[in-house]
PDB file of C-alpha atoms in Angstrom:
ATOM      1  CA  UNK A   1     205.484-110.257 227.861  1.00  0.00           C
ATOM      2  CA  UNK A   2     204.003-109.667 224.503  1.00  0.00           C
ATOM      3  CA  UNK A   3     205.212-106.523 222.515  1.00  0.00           C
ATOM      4  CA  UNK A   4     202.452-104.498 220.546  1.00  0.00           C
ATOM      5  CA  UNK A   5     203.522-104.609 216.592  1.00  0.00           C
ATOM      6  CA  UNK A   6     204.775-101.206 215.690  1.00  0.00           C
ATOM      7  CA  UNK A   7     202.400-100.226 212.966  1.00  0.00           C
ATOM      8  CA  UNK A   8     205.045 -97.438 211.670  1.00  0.00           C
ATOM      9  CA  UNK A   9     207.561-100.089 210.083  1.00  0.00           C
ATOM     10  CA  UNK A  10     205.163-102.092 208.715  1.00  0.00           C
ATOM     11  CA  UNK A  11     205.809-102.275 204.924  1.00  0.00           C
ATOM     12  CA  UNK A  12     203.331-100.327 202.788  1.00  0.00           C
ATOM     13  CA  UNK A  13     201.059-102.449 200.209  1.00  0.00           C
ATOM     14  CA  UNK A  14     198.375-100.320 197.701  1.00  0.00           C
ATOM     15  CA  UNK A  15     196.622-103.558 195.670  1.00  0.00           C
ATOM     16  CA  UNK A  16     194.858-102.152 192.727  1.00  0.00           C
ATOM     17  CA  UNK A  17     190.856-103.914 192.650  1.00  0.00           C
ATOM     18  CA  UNK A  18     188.671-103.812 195.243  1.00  0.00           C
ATOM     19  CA  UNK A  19     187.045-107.816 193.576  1.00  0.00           C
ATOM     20  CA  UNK A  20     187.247-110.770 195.144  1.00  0.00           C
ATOM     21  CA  UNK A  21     190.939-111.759 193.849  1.00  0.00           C
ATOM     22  CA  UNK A  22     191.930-108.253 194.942  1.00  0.00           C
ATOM     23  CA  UNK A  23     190.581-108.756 198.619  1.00  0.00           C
ATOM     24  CA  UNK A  24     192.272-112.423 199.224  1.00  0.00           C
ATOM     25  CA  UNK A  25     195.699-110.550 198.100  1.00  0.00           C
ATOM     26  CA  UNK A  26     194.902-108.043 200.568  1.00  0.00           C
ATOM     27  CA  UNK A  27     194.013-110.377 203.287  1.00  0.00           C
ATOM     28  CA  UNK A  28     197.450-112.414 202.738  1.00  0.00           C
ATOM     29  CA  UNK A  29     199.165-109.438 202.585  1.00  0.00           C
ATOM     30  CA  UNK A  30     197.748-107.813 205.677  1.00  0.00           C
ATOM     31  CA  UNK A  31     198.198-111.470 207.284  1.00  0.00           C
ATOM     32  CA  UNK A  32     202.390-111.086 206.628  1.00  0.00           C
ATOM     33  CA  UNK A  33     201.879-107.878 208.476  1.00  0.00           C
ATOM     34  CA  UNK A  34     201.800-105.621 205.258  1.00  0.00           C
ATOM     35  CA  UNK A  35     199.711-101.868 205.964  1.00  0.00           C
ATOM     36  CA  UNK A  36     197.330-102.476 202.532  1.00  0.00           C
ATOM     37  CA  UNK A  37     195.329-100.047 201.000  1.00  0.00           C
ATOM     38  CA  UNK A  38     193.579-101.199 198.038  1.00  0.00           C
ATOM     39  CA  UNK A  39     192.281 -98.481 195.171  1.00  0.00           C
ATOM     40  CA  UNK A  40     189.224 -99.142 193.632  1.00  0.00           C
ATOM     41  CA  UNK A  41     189.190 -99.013 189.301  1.00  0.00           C
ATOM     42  CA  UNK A  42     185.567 -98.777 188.174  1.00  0.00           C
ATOM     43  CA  UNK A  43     185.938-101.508 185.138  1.00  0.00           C
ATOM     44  CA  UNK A  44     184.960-104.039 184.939  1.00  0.00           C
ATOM     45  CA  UNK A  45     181.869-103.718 187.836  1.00  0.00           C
ATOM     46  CA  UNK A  46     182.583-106.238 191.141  1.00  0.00           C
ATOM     47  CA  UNK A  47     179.951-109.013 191.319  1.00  0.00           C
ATOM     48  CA  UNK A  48     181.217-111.142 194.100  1.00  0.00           C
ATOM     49  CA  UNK A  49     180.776-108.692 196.296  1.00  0.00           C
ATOM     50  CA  UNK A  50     180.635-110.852 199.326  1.00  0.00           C
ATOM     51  CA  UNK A  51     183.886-112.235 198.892  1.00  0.00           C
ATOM     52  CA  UNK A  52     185.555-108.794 198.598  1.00  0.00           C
ATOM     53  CA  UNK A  53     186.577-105.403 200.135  1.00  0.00           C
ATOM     54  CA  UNK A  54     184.296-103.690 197.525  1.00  0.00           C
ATOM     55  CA  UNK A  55     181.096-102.493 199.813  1.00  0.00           C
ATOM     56  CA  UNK A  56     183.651-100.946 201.813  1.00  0.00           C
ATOM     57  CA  UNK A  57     184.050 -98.027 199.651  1.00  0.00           C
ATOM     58  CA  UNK A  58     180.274 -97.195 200.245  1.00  0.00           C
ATOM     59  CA  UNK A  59     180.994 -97.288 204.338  1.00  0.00           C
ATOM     60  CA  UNK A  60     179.210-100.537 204.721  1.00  0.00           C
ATOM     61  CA  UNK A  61     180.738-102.862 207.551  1.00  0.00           C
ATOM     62  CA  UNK A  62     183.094-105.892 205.632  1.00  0.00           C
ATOM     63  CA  UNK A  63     185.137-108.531 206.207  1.00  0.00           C
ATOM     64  CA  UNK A  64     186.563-111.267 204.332  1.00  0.00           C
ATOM     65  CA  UNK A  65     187.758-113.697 205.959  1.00  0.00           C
ATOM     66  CA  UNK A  66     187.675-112.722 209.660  1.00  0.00           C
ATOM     67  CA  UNK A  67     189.943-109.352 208.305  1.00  0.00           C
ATOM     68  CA  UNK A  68     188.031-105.944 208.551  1.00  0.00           C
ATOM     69  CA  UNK A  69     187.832-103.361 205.618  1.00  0.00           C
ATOM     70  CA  UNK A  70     187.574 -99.608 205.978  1.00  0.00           C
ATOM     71  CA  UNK A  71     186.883 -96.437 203.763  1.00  0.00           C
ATOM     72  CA  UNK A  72     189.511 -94.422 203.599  1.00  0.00           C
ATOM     73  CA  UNK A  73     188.295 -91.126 201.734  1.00  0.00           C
ATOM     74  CA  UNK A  74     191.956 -88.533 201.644  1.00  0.00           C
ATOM     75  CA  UNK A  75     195.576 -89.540 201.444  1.00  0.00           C
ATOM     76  CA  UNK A  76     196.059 -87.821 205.243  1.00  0.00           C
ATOM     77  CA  UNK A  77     193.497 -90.451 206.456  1.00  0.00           C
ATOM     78  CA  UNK A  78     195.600 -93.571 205.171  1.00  0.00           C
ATOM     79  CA  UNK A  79     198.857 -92.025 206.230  1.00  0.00           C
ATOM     80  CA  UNK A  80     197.792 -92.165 209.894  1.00  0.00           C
ATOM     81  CA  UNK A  81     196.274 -95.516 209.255  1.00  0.00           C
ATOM     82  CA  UNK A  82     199.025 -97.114 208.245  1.00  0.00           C
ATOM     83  CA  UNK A  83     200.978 -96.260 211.343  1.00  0.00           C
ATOM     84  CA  UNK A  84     197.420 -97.153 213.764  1.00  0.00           C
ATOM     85  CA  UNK A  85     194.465 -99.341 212.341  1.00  0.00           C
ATOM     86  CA  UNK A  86     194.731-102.789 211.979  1.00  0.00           C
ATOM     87  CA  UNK A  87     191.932-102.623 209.552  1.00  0.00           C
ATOM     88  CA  UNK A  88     192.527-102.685 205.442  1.00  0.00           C
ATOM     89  CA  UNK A  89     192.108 -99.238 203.821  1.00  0.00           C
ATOM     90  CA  UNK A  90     189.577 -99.358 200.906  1.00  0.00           C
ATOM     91  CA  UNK A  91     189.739 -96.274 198.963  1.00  0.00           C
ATOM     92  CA  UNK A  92     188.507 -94.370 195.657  1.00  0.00           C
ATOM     93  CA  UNK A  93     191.785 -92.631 195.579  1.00  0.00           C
ATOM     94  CA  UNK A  94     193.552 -93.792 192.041  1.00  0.00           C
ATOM     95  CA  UNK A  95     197.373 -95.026 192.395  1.00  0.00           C
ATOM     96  CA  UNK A  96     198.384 -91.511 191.443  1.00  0.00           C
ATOM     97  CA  UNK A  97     196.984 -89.951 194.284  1.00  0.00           C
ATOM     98  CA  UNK A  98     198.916 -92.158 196.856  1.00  0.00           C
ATOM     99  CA  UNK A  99     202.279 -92.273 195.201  1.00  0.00           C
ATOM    100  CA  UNK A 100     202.459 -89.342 197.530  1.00  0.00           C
ATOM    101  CA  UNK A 101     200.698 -91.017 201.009  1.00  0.00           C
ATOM    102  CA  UNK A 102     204.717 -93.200 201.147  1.00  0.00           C
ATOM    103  CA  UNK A 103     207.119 -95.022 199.093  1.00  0.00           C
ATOM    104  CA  UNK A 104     205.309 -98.023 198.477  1.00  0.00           C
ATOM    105  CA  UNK A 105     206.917-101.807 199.271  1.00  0.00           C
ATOM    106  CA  UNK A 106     204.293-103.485 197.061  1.00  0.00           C
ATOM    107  CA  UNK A 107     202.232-102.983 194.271  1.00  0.00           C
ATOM    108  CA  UNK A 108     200.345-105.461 192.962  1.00  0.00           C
ATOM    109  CA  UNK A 109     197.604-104.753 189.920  1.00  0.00           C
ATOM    110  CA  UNK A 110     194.809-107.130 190.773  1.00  0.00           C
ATOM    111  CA  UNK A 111     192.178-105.490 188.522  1.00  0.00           C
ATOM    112  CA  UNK A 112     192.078-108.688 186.420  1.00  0.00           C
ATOM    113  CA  UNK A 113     191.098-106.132 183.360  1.00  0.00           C
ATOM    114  CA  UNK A 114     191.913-108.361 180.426  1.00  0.00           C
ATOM    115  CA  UNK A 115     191.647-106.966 177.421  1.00  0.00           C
ATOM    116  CA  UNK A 116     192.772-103.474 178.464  1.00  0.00           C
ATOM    117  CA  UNK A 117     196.454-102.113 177.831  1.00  0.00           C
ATOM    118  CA  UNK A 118     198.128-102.862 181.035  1.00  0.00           C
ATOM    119  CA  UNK A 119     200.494 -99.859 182.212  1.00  0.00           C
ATOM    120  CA  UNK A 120     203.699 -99.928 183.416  1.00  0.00           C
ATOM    121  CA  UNK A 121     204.101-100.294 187.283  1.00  0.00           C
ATOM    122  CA  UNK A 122     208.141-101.083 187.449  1.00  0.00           C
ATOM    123  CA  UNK A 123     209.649 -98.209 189.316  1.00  0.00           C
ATOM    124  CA  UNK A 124     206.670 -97.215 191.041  1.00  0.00           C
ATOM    125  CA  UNK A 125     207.379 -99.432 193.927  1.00  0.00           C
ATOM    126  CA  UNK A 126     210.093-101.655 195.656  1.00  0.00           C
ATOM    127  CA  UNK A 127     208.616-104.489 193.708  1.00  0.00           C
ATOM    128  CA  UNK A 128     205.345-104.238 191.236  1.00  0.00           C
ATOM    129  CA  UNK A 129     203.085-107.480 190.609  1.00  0.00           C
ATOM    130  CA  UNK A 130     200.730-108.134 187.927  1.00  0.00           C
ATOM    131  CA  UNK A 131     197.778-110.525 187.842  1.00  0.00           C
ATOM    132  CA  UNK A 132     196.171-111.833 184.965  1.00  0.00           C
ATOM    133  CA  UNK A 133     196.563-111.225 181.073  1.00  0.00           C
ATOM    134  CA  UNK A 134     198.759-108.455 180.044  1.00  0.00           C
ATOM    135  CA  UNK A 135     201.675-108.448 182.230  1.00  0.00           C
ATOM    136  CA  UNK A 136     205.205-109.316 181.232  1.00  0.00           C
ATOM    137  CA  UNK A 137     208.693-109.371 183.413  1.00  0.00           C
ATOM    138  CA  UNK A 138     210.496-107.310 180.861  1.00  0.00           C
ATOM    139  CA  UNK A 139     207.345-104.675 179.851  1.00  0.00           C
ATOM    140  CA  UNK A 140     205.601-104.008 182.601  1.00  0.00           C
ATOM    141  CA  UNK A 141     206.319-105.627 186.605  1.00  0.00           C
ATOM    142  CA  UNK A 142     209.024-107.307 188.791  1.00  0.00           C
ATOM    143  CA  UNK A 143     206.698-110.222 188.529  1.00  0.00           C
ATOM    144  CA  UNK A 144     204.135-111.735 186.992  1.00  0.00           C
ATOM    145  CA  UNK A 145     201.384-114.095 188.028  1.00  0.00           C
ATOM    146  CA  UNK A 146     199.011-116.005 185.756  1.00  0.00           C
ATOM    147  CA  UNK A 147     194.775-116.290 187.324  1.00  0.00           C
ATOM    148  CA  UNK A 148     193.622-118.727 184.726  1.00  0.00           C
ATOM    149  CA  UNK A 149     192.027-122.088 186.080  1.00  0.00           C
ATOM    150  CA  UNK A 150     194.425-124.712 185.550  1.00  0.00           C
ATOM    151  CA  UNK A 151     197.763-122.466 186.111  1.00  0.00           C
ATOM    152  CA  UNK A 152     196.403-119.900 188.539  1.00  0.00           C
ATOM    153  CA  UNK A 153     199.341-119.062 191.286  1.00  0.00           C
ATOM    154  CA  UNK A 154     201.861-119.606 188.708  1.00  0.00           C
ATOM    155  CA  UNK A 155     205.211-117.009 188.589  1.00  0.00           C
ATOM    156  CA  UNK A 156     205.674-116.080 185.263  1.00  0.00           C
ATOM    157  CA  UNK A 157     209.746-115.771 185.099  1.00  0.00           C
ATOM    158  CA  UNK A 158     210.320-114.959 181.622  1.00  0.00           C
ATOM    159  CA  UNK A 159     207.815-113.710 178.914  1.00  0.00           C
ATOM    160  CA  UNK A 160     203.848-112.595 178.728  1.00  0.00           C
ATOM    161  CA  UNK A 161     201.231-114.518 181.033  1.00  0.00           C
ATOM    162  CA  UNK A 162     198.489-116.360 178.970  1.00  0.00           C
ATOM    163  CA  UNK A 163     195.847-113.908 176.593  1.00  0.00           C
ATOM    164  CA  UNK A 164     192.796-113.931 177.713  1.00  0.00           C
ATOM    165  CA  UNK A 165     190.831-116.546 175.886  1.00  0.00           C
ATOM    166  CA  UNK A 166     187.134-115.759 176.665  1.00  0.00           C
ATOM    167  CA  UNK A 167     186.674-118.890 178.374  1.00  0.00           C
ATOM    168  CA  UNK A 168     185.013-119.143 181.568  1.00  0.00           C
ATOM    169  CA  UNK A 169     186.466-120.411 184.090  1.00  0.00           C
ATOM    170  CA  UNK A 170     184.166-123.693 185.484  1.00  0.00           C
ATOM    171  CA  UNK A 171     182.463-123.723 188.617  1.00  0.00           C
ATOM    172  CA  UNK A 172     180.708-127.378 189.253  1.00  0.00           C
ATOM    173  CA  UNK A 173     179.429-128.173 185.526  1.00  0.00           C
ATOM    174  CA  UNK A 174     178.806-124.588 184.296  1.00  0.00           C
ATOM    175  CA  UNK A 175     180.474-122.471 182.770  1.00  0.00           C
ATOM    176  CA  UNK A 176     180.029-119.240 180.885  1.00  0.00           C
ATOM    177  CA  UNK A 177     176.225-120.178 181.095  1.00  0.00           C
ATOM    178  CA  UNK A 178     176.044-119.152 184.788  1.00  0.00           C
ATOM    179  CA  UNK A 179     176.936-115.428 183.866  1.00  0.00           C
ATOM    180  CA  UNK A 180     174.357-112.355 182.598  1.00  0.00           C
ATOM    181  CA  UNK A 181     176.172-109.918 180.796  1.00  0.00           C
ATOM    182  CA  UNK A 182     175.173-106.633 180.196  1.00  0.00           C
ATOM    183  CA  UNK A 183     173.178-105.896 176.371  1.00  0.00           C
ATOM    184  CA  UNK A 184     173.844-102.487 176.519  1.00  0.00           C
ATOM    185  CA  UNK A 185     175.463-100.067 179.291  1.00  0.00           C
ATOM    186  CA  UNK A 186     172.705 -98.337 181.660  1.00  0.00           C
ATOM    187  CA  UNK A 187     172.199 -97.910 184.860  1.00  0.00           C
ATOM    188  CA  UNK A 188     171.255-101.218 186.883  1.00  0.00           C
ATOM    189  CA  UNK A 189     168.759-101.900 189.473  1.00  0.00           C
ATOM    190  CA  UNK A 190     168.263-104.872 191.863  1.00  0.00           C
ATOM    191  CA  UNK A 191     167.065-105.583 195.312  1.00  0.00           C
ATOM    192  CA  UNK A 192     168.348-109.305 195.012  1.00  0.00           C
ATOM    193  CA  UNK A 193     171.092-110.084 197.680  1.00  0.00           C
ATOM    194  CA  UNK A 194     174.040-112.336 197.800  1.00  0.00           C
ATOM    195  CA  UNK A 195     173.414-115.477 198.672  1.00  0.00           C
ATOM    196  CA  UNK A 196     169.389-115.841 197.796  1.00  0.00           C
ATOM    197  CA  UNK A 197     168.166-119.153 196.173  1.00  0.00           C
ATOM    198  CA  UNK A 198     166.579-118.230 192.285  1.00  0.00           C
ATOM    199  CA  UNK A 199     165.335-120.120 189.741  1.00  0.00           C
ATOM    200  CA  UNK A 200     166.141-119.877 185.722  1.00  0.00           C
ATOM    201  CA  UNK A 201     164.010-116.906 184.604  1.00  0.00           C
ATOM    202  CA  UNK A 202     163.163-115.017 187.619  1.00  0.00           C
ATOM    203  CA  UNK A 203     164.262-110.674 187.209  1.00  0.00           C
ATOM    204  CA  UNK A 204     166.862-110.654 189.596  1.00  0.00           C
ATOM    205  CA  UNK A 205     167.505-106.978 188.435  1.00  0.00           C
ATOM    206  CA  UNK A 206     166.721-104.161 185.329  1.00  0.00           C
ATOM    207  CA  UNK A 207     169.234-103.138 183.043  1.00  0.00           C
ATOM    208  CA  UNK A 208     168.261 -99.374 181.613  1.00  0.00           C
ATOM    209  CA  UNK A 209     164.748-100.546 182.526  1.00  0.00           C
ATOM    210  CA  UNK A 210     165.032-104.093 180.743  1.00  0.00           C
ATOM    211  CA  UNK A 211     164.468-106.751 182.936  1.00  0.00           C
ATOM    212  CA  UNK A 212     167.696-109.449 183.455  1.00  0.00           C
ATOM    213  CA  UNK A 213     166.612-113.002 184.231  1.00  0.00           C
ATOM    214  CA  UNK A 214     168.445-115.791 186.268  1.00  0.00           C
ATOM    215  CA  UNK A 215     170.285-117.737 183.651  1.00  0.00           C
ATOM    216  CA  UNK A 216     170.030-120.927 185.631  1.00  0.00           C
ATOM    217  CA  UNK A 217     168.599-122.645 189.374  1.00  0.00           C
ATOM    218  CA  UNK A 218     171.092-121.698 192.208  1.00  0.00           C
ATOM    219  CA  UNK A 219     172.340-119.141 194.716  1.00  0.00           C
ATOM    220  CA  UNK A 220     173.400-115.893 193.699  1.00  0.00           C
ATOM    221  CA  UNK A 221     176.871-115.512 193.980  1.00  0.00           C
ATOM    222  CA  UNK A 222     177.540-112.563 192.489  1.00  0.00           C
ATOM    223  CA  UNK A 223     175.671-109.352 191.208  1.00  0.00           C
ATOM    224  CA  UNK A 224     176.830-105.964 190.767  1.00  0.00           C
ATOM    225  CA  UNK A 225     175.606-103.090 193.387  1.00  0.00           C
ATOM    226  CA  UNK A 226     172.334-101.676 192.827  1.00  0.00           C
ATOM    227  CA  UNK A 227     172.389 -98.001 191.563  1.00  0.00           C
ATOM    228  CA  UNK A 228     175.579 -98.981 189.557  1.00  0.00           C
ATOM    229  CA  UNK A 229     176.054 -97.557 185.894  1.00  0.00           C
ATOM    230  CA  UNK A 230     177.597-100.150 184.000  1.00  0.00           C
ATOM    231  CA  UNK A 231     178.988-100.480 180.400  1.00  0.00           C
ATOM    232  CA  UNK A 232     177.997-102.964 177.582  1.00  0.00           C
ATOM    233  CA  UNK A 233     179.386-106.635 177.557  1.00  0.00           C
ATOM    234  CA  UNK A 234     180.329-106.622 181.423  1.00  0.00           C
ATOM    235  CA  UNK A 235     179.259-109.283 183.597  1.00  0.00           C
ATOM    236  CA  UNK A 236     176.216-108.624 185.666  1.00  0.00           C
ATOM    237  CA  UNK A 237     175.537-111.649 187.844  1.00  0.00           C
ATOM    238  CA  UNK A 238     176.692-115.078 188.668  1.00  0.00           C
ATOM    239  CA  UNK A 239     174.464-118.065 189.290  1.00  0.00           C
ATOM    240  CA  UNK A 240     176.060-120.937 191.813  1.00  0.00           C
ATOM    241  CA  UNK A 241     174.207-123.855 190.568  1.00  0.00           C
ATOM    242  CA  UNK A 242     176.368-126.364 192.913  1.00  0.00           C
ATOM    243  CA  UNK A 243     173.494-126.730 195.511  1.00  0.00           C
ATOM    244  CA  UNK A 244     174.745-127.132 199.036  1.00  0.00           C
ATOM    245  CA  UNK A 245     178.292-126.892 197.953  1.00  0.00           C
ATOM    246  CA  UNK A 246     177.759-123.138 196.846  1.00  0.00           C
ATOM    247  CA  UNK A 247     179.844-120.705 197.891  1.00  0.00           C
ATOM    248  CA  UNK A 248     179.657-116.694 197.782  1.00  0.00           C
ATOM    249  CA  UNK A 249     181.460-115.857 201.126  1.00  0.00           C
ATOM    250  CA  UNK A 250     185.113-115.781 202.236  1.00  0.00           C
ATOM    251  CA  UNK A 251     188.377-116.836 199.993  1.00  0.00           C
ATOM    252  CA  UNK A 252     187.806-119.654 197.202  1.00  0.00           C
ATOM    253  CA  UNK A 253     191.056-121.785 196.719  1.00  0.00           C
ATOM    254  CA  UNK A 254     191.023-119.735 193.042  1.00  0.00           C
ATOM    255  CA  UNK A 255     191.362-116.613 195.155  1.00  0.00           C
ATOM    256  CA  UNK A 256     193.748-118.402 198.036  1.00  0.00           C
ATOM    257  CA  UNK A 257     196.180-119.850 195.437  1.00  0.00           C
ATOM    258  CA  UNK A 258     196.753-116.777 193.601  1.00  0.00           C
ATOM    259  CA  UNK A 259     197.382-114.941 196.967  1.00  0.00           C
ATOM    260  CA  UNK A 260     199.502-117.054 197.774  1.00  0.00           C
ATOM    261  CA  UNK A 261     201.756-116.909 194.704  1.00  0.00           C
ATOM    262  CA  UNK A 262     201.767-113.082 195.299  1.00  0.00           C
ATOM    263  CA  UNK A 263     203.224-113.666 198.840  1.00  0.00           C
ATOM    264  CA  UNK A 264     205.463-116.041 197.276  1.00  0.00           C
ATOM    265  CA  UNK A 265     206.746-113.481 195.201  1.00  0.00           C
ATOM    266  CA  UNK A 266     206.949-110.755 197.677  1.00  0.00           C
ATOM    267  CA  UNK A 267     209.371-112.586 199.820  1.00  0.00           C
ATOM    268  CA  UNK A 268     211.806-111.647 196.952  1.00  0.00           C
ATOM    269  CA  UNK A 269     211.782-107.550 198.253  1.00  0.00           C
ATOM    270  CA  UNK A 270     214.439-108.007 201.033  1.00  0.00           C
ATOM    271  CA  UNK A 271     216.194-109.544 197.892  1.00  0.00           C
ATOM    272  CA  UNK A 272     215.551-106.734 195.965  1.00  0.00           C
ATOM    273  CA  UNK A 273     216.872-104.017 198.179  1.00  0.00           C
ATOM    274  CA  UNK A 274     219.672-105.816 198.956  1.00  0.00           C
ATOM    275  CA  UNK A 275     220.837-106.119 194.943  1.00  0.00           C
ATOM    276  CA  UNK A 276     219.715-102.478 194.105  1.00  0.00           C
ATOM    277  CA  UNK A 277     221.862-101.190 197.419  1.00  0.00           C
ATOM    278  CA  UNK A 278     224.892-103.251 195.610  1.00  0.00           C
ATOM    279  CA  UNK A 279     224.575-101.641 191.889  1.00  0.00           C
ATOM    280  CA  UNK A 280     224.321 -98.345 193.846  1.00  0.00           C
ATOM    281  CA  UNK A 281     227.643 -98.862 195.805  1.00  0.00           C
TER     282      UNK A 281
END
């Protein structure tokens, strides 16, 4: 006879992001049987919101990848859903206010924010991750996981992952061409959804009033949330100019690779315990 899972012994995941890298974490995680709650940072803005947890936060029904998202809105709230709902906890709570919720298992900093200081997450968990530029073994995480194309999913064992080098990453033949970036920071507007078919020039959206054009022919992929105040330089909207091989649903194999590597590396907190419990003894 099956047994039901016993939600209370589940080990406790907060993954910081609420983008689309953020969400496949949080869907491999909550796929080992890991209780995740993922904290939303406001920089930079989520554009692929159709491939992530992100709506969530605004109590619009998600899922990503066949795995349901929830709001969570106080830390008594994702206490008792870590013991009962099978559901991911999307919250606006920052990592401070759920040091206190329970000792956390896993953290893993999946805000992919790459030219900002990264802090330091070691001793804030039984084992810390970082993702993307900034992170370093010996600075700042138990581990460290590189997200550009070409080495995304790879541990970092000793030293810094790669700098950011303001390269986009490609998608079919484009590149950073397939982007609009914000001119200034404002307040944006758009009634464009996910997934509609737009040619170069149409206003998929205003900017502080300024109209923002398609940059190419494709399907939107990406585009941050109407209403949204956004800062200068951030990116606004993503073209898929791949035809009928677009995608702007689900996990890419970007997204899949990297969560994997983070699972990867979370198999090493059994390890962990086990050598911490010895240098105690």
């Amino acid at each position: 006879m099956h047994q039901p899972i016993n939600h209370s012994r589940r080990r406790f995941a907060v993954v910081l992001g609420t983008n689309e890298i953020a969400s496949a974490v949080a869907v491999h995680l909550h796929r080992a049987d890991f209780a995740v709650v993922m904290s939303h940072d406001p920089f930079p803005p989520v554009i692929r919101r159709k491939m992530a947890f992100h709506d969530a936060l605004y109590g619009d029904p998600v899922s990503v990848d066949s795995v349901t998202g929830v709001r969570a809105d106080d830390g008594m709230q994702i206490y008792q859903a870590l013991r009962h709902s099978p559901a991911i906890q999307v919250t606006w709570l920052p990592l401070p206010d759920l040091l206190p919720v329970r000792s956390i298992d896993l953290l893993v900093d999946a805000r992919m924010q790459k030219h900002r200081v990264t802090p330091d997450l070691r001793r804030l968990a039984r084992l810390s991750i970082g993702l993307g530029p900034g992170f370093a073994t010996e600075a700042n995480c138990d581990a460290a996981i590189e997200t550009r194309p070409g080495r995304s999913g790879l541990i970092v064992a000793q030293g810094w992952t790669d700098a950011a080098d303001g390269v986009a990453s490609p998608l079919g033949d484009a590149g950073a061409e397939r982007f609009q970036y914000a001119q200034a920071c404002g307040r944006w507007h758009t009634a464009v959804e996910i997934g509609s078919r737009v040619f170069k020039g149409f206003v998929l959206g205003h900017l502080g009033g300024e109209p923002v054009r398609a940059p190419c022919d494709g399907i939107v992929r990406g585009i941050v949330r109407d209403g949204s105040e956004v800062p200068e330089r951030v990116k606004l909207l993503e073209i898929d100019p791949r035809g009928r091989h677009a995608q702007w649903t689900g996990i890419d194999n970007r997204g899949r690779t990297i969560a994997d590597a983070v699972c990867r590396a979370a198999e090493r907190l059994d390890e962990l315990q086990a050598e911490r419990a010895y240098v105690q003894v």
